CSV table of C-alpha atoms and ligand atoms in Angstrom, one decimal:
chain,number,residue,atom,x,y,z
Y,1254,MET,CA,-9.6,-19.2,-8.0
Y,1255,ARG,CA,-10.5,-15.8,-9.4
Y,1256,VAL,CA,-8.6,-12.7,-8.4
Y,1257,ALA,CA,-10.2,-9.4,-9.2
Y,1258,ILE,CA,-7.6,-6.8,-10.3
Y,1259,PRO,CA,-8.3,-3.1,-11.3
Y,1260,ASN,CA,-8.8,-2.8,-15.0
Y,1261,LYS,CA,-7.4,0.8,-15.1
Y,1262,GLY,CA,-6.4,3.6,-12.8
Y,1263,ARG,CA,-3.7,4.1,-10.2
Y,1264,LEU,CA,-3.7,0.6,-8.6
Y,1265,ARG,CA,-3.7,-1.5,-11.8
Y,1266,GLU,CA,0.0,-1.5,-12.7
Y,1267,HIS,CA,1.2,-1.8,-9.1
Y,1268,ALA,CA,-1.1,-4.8,-8.6
Y,1269,ILE,CA,0.0,-6.6,-11.7
Y,1270,ARG,CA,3.7,-5.9,-11.0
Y,1271,LEU,CA,3.3,-7.3,-7.5
Y,1272,LEU,CA,1.5,-10.4,-8.7
Y,1273,LYS,CA,4.2,-11.0,-11.3
Y,1274,LEU,CA,7.0,-10.6,-8.8
Y,1275,ALA,CA,5.3,-13.1,-6.5
Y,1276,GLY,CA,5.4,-15.6,-9.4
Y,1277,VAL,CA,1.6,-15.8,-9.9
Y,1278,GLY,CA,1.1,-12.8,-12.2
Y,1279,PRO,CA,-0.9,-12.8,-15.4
Y,1280,ARG,CA,1.8,-13.1,-18.1
Y,1281,PHE,CA,0.0,-11.5,-21.0
Y,1282,VAL,CA,-2.3,-8.6,-20.2
Y,1283,GLY,CA,-3.8,-6.5,-22.9
Y,1284,ASP,CA,-5.3,-3.1,-22.1
Y,1285,ARG,CA,-8.8,-4.4,-22.7
Y,1286,SER,CA,-8.4,-7.9,-21.3
Y,1287,LEU,CA,-11.4,-8.9,-19.2
Y,1288,ALA,CA,-9.7,-12.0,-17.8
Y,1289,ALA,CA,-6.3,-13.7,-18.0
Y,1290,PRO,CA,-4.8,-16.9,-16.8
Y,1291,MET,CA,-2.3,-16.7,-14.0
Y,1292,ALA,CA,-0.1,-19.4,-12.4
Y,1293,GLU,CA,-1.6,-22.7,-11.2
Y,1294,ASN,CA,-5.3,-22.4,-10.8
Y,1295,TYR,CA,-5.5,-18.7,-10.4
Y,1296,ARG,CA,-7.3,-16.6,-12.9
Y,1297,ALA,CA,-7.3,-12.8,-13.1
Y,1298,ILE,CA,-10.5,-10.9,-13.8
Y,1299,PHE,CA,-10.2,-7.2,-14.6
Y,1300,VAL,CA,-12.9,-4.9,-13.2
Y,1301,ARG,CA,-13.1,-1.3,-11.9
Y,1302,ALA,CA,-11.3,-0.8,-8.6
Y,1303,ALA,CA,-14.5,0.7,-7.2
Y,1304,ASP,CA,-16.4,-2.5,-8.0
Y,1305,ILE,CA,-13.9,-5.0,-6.6
Y,1306,ALA,CA,-15.2,-5.1,-3.0
Y,1307,GLU,CA,-18.7,-5.9,-4.3
Y,1308,TYR,CA,-17.5,-8.6,-6.7
Y,1309,VAL,CA,-15.5,-10.3,-3.9
Y,1310,ALA,CA,-18.4,-9.9,-1.3
Y,1311,ASP,CA,-20.8,-11.4,-3.9
Y,1312,GLY,CA,-18.5,-14.4,-4.6
Y,1313,ALA,CA,-17.8,-13.4,-8.3
Y,1314,ALA,CA,-14.1,-13.5,-7.3
Y,1315,GLU,CA,-12.5,-15.3,-4.4
Y,1316,ALA,CA,-9.9,-12.6,-3.9
Y,1317,GLY,CA,-9.3,-9.0,-5.0
Y,1318,ILE,CA,-6.8,-6.2,-4.9
Y,1319,THR,CA,-8.2,-2.8,-4.2
Y,1320,GLY,CA,-7.9,0.3,-2.0
Y,1321,HIS,CA,-8.9,0.2,1.7
Y,1322,ASP,CA,-11.0,3.3,1.1
Y,1323,LEU,CA,-13.1,1.5,-1.5
Y,1324,VAL,CA,-13.5,-1.5,0.8
Y,1325,ARG,CA,-14.8,0.7,3.6
Y,1326,GLU,CA,-17.0,2.7,1.2
Y,1327,SER,CA,-18.6,-0.5,-0.1
Y,1328,GLY,CA,-19.9,-1.2,3.4
Y,1329,ARG,CA,-19.5,-4.9,2.7
Y,1330,GLU,CA,-18.1,-7.3,5.2
Y,1331,LEU,CA,-14.7,-8.3,3.8
Y,1332,GLU,CA,-11.5,-9.6,5.2
Y,1333,GLU,CA,-8.3,-7.7,4.4
Y,1334,LEU,CA,-5.7,-10.4,4.3
Y,1335,LEU,CA,-2.7,-8.2,3.5
Y,1336,GLU,CA,-1.6,-4.6,3.2
Y,1337,LEU,CA,0.2,-4.4,-0.1
Y,1338,GLY,CA,2.4,-1.3,0.4
Y,1339,PHE,CA,1.2,0.8,-2.6
Y,1340,GLY,CA,-1.7,3.1,-3.4
Y,1341,ALA,CA,-1.2,5.2,-0.2
Y,1342,CYS,CA,-3.6,8.1,0.0
Y,1343,ARG,CA,-5.9,9.8,2.5
Y,1344,LEU,CA,-9.6,10.7,2.4
Y,1345,VAL,CA,-9.7,14.3,3.6
Y,1346,VAL,CA,-12.1,17.2,4.2
Y,1347,ALA,CA,-11.1,20.3,2.2
Y,1348,VAL,CA,-12.6,23.8,1.9
Y,1349,ARG,CA,-11.8,26.7,-0.4
Y,1350,GLU,CA,-8.5,28.4,0.4
Y,1351,GLU,CA,-10.2,31.6,1.5
Y,1352,SER,CA,-12.6,29.9,3.9
Y,1353,ALA,CA,-12.2,30.8,7.6
Y,1354,VAL,CA,-13.0,27.3,8.7
Y,1355,GLU,CA,-9.9,25.6,10.3
Y,1356,ALA,CA,-11.4,22.2,11.2
Y,1357,ALA,CA,-14.2,19.9,10.1
Y,1358,LYS,CA,-15.9,20.3,13.5
Y,1359,ASP,CA,-16.4,24.0,12.8
Y,1360,LEU,CA,-18.4,23.4,9.7
Y,1361,THR,CA,-22.0,24.5,10.2
Y,1362,PRO,CA,-25.1,22.3,9.9
Y,1363,GLY,CA,-26.4,22.1,6.4
Y,1364,THR,CA,-22.9,22.5,4.8
Y,1365,ARG,CA,-22.9,21.0,1.4
Y,1366,ILE,CA,-20.2,18.3,1.0
Y,1367,ALA,CA,-19.4,17.1,-2.5
Y,1368,THR,CA,-18.0,13.5,-2.5
Y,1369,SER,CA,-17.7,10.2,-4.2
Y,1370,PHE,CA,-17.5,8.6,-0.8
Y,1371,PRO,CA,-21.0,9.3,0.6
Y,1372,ARG,CA,-20.9,6.4,3.1
Y,1373,LEU,CA,-17.6,7.4,4.7
Y,1374,ALA,CA,-18.3,11.1,4.5
Y,1375,GLY,CA,-21.8,10.6,6.0
Y,1376,GLU,CA,-20.4,8.4,8.9
Y,1377,TYR,CA,-17.6,11.0,9.5
Y,1378,PHE,CA,-20.0,14.0,9.9
Y,1379,ALA,CA,-22.5,11.9,11.9
Y,1380,SER,CA,-19.6,11.1,14.3
Y,1381,LEU,CA,-19.0,14.8,14.6
Y,1382,GLY,CA,-22.7,15.4,15.2
Y,1383,ILE,CA,-22.9,17.8,12.2
Y,1384,PRO,CA,-25.9,17.2,9.9
Y,1385,VAL,CA,-24.4,18.0,6.4
Y,1386,THR,CA,-26.0,17.7,3.0
Y,1387,LEU,CA,-24.1,15.2,0.8
Y,1388,VAL,CA,-23.7,16.1,-2.9
Y,1389,ARG,CA,-22.8,12.8,-4.6
Y,1390,VAL,CA,-20.4,13.0,-7.5
Y,1391,SER,CA,-18.6,10.2,-9.3
Y,1392,GLY,CA,-15.2,12.0,-9.5
Y,1393,ALA,CA,-13.5,15.4,-9.6
Y,1394,ALA,CA,-15.2,16.6,-6.5
Y,1395,GLU,CA,-12.6,19.4,-6.4
Y,1396,ILE,CA,-14.5,21.4,-8.9
Y,1397,ALA,CA,-17.8,21.4,-7.0
Y,1398,PRO,CA,-17.0,24.3,-4.6
Y,1399,HIS,CA,-16.1,26.5,-7.6
Y,1400,LEU,CA,-19.3,25.6,-9.4
Y,1401,GLY,CA,-21.3,26.7,-6.3
Y,1402,VAL,CA,-22.8,23.3,-5.8
Y,1403,ALA,CA,-20.9,22.5,-2.6
Y,1404,ASP,CA,-19.1,24.3,0.3
Y,1405,ALA,CA,-16.6,21.6,1.0
Y,1406,ILE,CA,-15.4,18.3,-0.3
Y,1407,VAL,CA,-14.4,14.9,1.0
Y,1408,ASP,CA,-12.0,13.4,-1.4
Y,1409,LEU,CA,-8.7,11.5,-1.8
Y,1410,SER,CA,-5.4,13.2,-1.6
Y,1411,SER,CA,-1.8,11.9,-1.5
Y,1412,THR,CA,0.6,14.8,-2.1
Y,1413,GLY,CA,-2.0,17.6,-1.7
Y,1414,SER,CA,-1.0,19.1,-5.0
Y,1415,THR,CA,-4.4,18.5,-6.7
Y,1416,LEU,CA,-6.2,20.2,-3.8
Y,1417,ARG,CA,-3.8,23.2,-4.0
Y,1418,LEU,CA,-4.2,23.4,-7.8
Y,1419,HIS,CA,-7.9,23.7,-7.3
Y,1420,GLY,CA,-7.6,26.4,-4.6
Y,1421,LEU,CA,-8.6,24.1,-1.8
Y,1422,ARG,CA,-7.2,23.5,1.7
Y,1423,GLU,CA,-7.3,20.3,3.7
Y,1424,ILE,CA,-8.9,20.8,7.1
Y,1425,ASP,CA,-9.2,17.2,8.4
Y,1426,GLY,CA,-8.4,13.6,7.7
Y,1427,VAL,CA,-11.2,11.0,7.5
Y,1428,LEU,CA,-9.3,7.8,6.6
Y,1429,SER,CA,-5.9,6.6,5.5
Y,1430,SER,CA,-5.7,4.1,2.8
Y,1431,THR,CA,-3.4,1.7,0.9
Y,1432,ALA,CA,-4.1,-1.2,-1.4
Y,1433,ARG,CA,-5.2,-4.5,0.2
Y,1434,LEU,CA,-5.6,-8.1,-0.7
Y,1435,ILE,CA,-9.2,-8.9,0.2
Y,1436,ALA,CA,-11.5,-11.9,0.5
Y,1437,LYS,CA,-14.9,-12.9,1.8
Y,1438,PRO,CA,-14.5,-13.8,5.5
Y,1439,GLY,CA,-15.2,-17.3,6.8
Y,1440,PRO,CA,-14.5,-20.8,5.6
Y,1441,SER,CA,-14.5,-21.6,1.9
Y,1442,ASP,CA,-13.0,-24.1,-0.6
Y,1443,ALA,CA,-10.6,-21.3,-1.7
Y,1444,ARG,CA,-9.0,-20.9,1.8
Y,1445,ASP,CA,-5.8,-22.8,1.0
Y,1446,ALA,CA,-5.3,-21.1,-2.4
Y,1447,LEU,CA,-6.0,-17.8,-0.7
Y,1448,SER,CA,-3.4,-18.4,2.0
Y,1449,GLU,CA,-0.9,-19.4,-0.6
Y,1450,LEU,CA,-1.6,-16.2,-2.6
Y,1451,ALA,CA,-1.3,-14.1,0.5
Y,1452,ALA,CA,2.0,-15.7,1.6
Y,1453,ALA,CA,3.5,-15.2,-1.9
Y,1454,LEU,CA,2.5,-11.6,-2.0
Y,1455,GLU,CA,3.6,-11.0,1.5
Y,1456,SER,CA,7.1,-12.4,0.7
Y,1457,VAL,CA,7.4,-9.7,-2.0
Y,1458,VAL,CA,6.0,-6.9,0.1
Y,1459,GLU,CA,8.4,-7.8,3.0
Y,1460,ALA,CA,11.4,-8.1,0.6
Y,1461,ARG,CA,10.7,-4.7,-1.0
Y,1462,ALA,CA,11.2,-2.9,2.4
Y,1463,ARG,CA,14.6,-4.7,3.0
Y,1464,ARG,CA,18.0,-5.0,1.6
Y,1465,TYR,CA,20.7,-7.7,1.8
Y,1466,LEU,CA,23.9,-6.3,3.1
Y,1467,MET,CA,27.4,-7.9,3.0
Y,1468,ALA,CA,30.6,-6.5,4.4
Y,1469,ASN,CA,34.0,-7.6,5.5
Y,1470,VAL,CA,34.7,-6.4,9.1
Y,1471,PRO,CA,37.6,-6.5,11.4
Y,1472,ARG,CA,37.2,-9.5,13.7
Y,1473,ALA,CA,38.1,-7.2,16.7
Y,1474,LYS,CA,35.0,-5.1,16.0
Y,1475,LEU,CA,32.5,-7.9,15.8
Y,1476,GLU,CA,30.6,-7.0,18.9
Y,1477,VAL,CA,30.0,-3.4,17.8
Y,1478,VAL,CA,29.2,-4.6,14.3
Y,1479,GLN,CA,26.5,-6.8,15.8
Y,1480,ALA,CA,24.9,-3.8,17.4
Y,1481,VAL,CA,24.9,-1.9,14.1
Y,1482,LEU,CA,23.6,-4.9,12.1
Y,1483,PRO,CA,20.8,-6.6,13.9
Y,1484,GLY,CA,19.7,-8.7,10.9
Y,1485,LEU,CA,16.6,-11.0,11.1
Y,1486,SER,CA,18.2,-13.1,13.8
Y,1487,GLY,CA,21.6,-11.6,14.1
Y,1488,PRO,CA,24.1,-11.3,11.2
Y,1489,THR,CA,25.5,-14.4,9.6
Y,1490,THR,CA,29.3,-14.4,10.2
Y,1491,MET,CA,31.7,-16.2,7.9
Y,1492,ARG,CA,35.5,-16.8,8.0
Y,1493,ILE,CA,37.5,-15.4,5.2
Y,1494,LEU,CA,40.1,-17.8,3.8
Y,1495,ASN,CA,43.6,-16.9,4.8
Y,1496,SER,CA,42.6,-14.1,7.1
Y,1497,GLU,CA,42.5,-14.2,10.8
Y,1498,GLU,CA,41.7,-10.5,11.2
Y,1499,TRP,CA,38.7,-10.2,9.0
Y,1500,LEU,CA,35.2,-11.7,9.0
Y,1501,ALA,CA,32.4,-11.5,6.4
Y,1502,VAL,CA,29.0,-10.5,7.8
Y,1503,HIS,CA,25.7,-10.8,6.0
Y,1504,ALA,CA,22.4,-9.4,7.2
Y,1505,VAL,CA,18.9,-8.4,6.1
Y,1506,VAL,CA,18.4,-4.7,6.9
Y,1507,ASP,CA,15.5,-2.2,6.6
Y,1508,ALA,CA,15.9,-0.4,3.3
Y,1509,ASP,CA,15.4,3.0,5.0
Y,1510,LYS,CA,18.2,2.3,7.4
Y,1511,VAL,CA,20.8,1.2,4.8
Y,1512,PHE,CA,22.3,4.7,4.5
Y,1513,ARG,CA,23.0,5.0,8.2
Y,1514,ILE,CA,24.2,1.4,8.6
Y,1515,VAL,CA,26.7,1.7,5.8
Y,1516,GLY,CA,28.1,4.9,7.3
Y,1517,ARG,CA,28.5,3.3,10.7
Y,1518,LEU,CA,30.1,0.1,9.2
Y,1519,LYS,CA,32.6,2.3,7.3
Y,1520,GLY,CA,33.4,4.1,10.6
Y,1521,LEU,CA,34.2,0.7,12.0
Y,1522,GLY,CA,36.7,0.0,9.2
Y,1523,ALA,CA,34.4,-2.3,7.2
Y,1524,GLN,CA,35.5,-3.1,3.6
Y,1525,GLY,CA,33.8,-4.5,0.5
Y,1526,ILE,CA,30.4,-3.4,1.4
Y,1527,VAL,CA,27.7,-4.8,-1.0
Y,1528,VAL,CA,24.0,-4.0,-0.7
Y,1529,THR,CA,21.5,-5.8,-2.9
Y,1530,ALA,CA,17.7,-6.0,-3.4
Y,1531,ILE,CA,15.9,-9.1,-2.1
Y,1532,GLU,CA,13.4,-10.8,-4.3
Y,1533,ARG,CA,11.3,-12.6,-1.6
Y,1534,LEU,CA,11.5,-12.8,2.1
Y,1535,MET,CA,9.8,-15.3,4.3
Y,1536,PRO,CA,11.1,-14.5,7.8
S,1825,AMP,P1,-8.7,5.0,-9.8
S,1825,AMP,O1,-9.8,5.9,-9.7
S,1825,AMP,O2,-9.1,3.7,-10.5
S,1825,AMP,O3,-7.4,5.6,-10.2
S,1825,AMP,O4,-8.4,4.4,-8.4
S,1825,AMP,C1,-8.6,5.1,-7.3
S,1825,AMP,C2,-8.1,4.4,-6.1
S,1825,AMP,O5,-6.7,4.5,-6.1
S,1825,AMP,C3,-8.5,5.1,-4.8
S,1825,AMP,O6,-9.7,4.7,-4.4
S,1825,AMP,C4,-7.4,4.7,-3.9
S,1825,AMP,O7,-7.5,3.5,-3.3
S,1825,AMP,C5,-6.2,4.7,-4.8
S,1825,AMP,N1,-5.3,5.9,-4.8
S,1825,AMP,C6,-4.0,6.0,-4.4
S,1825,AMP,N2,-3.6,7.2,-4.5
S,1825,AMP,C7,-4.6,8.0,-4.9
S,1825,AMP,C8,-4.7,9.4,-5.1
S,1825,AMP,N3,-3.7,10.3,-4.9
S,1825,AMP,N4,-5.9,9.9,-5.5
S,1825,AMP,C9,-6.9,9.1,-5.7
S,1825,AMP,N5,-6.8,7.7,-5.5
S,1825,AMP,C10,-5.7,7.2,-5.1
């Protein structure tokens, strides 16, 4: 089974790292490799992120890792099997800082929009009922308003710093995107291998957002501890040898809640608190 992976750019390293953590990753990848063996019968092929949707839709690869924005821009019918938790960005409409326009709906008919996402930009302005002129560029749309070839842009942004650097101001969002595992919809011989790949990647994606927390808590506080530590299906509770007053509790918790949970456990008198990363999680 062939898995199309970006050969360069922002998504490449994240995609390779995720596959490696899931135990299927290509082990040796040169900067210029076109293909590499992965675990079992999987084989990586390295192509441009922007071409991956086409390759998968045409059957040149059975699966691919690329951005949701690129999948949508391709216009091809594809199944997104899994959200991978990296490559977050938004496709936005931006105008020059000094423009009086506050929202995309206020752009006048005939406004020239520079974009490398002509399909998504076209659909967006059609939905607003504004006939715009699309100026197709293959990248660096930010420069187009300064060169006088466009009045606004539709481009990707994550922190907004590139827009600011180019004297542009976001006025509306078109689409939110993250990296996805994609495949051609419908039955195929690769379905089992695809499901296994999706499950392996999902176990890593789930694990990344969680931590394993262990603590010794006073037995008398167990009920309150349970409220603080929900765990996947309630905390695991263990006796501690030679101690009637203390219990050990273990639970899987959301990474972004660890800080608060640890504080509350300490407040309940917990001791020996340990928080560790989880490699894979299959709830
Ligand atoms: P590349 O041009 O190969 O670096 O890949 C571009 C893809 O990376 C985009 O289509 C998005 O899916 C993703 N991406 C994630 N964050 C950003 C960002 N801040 N700017 C542009 N692309 C991003």
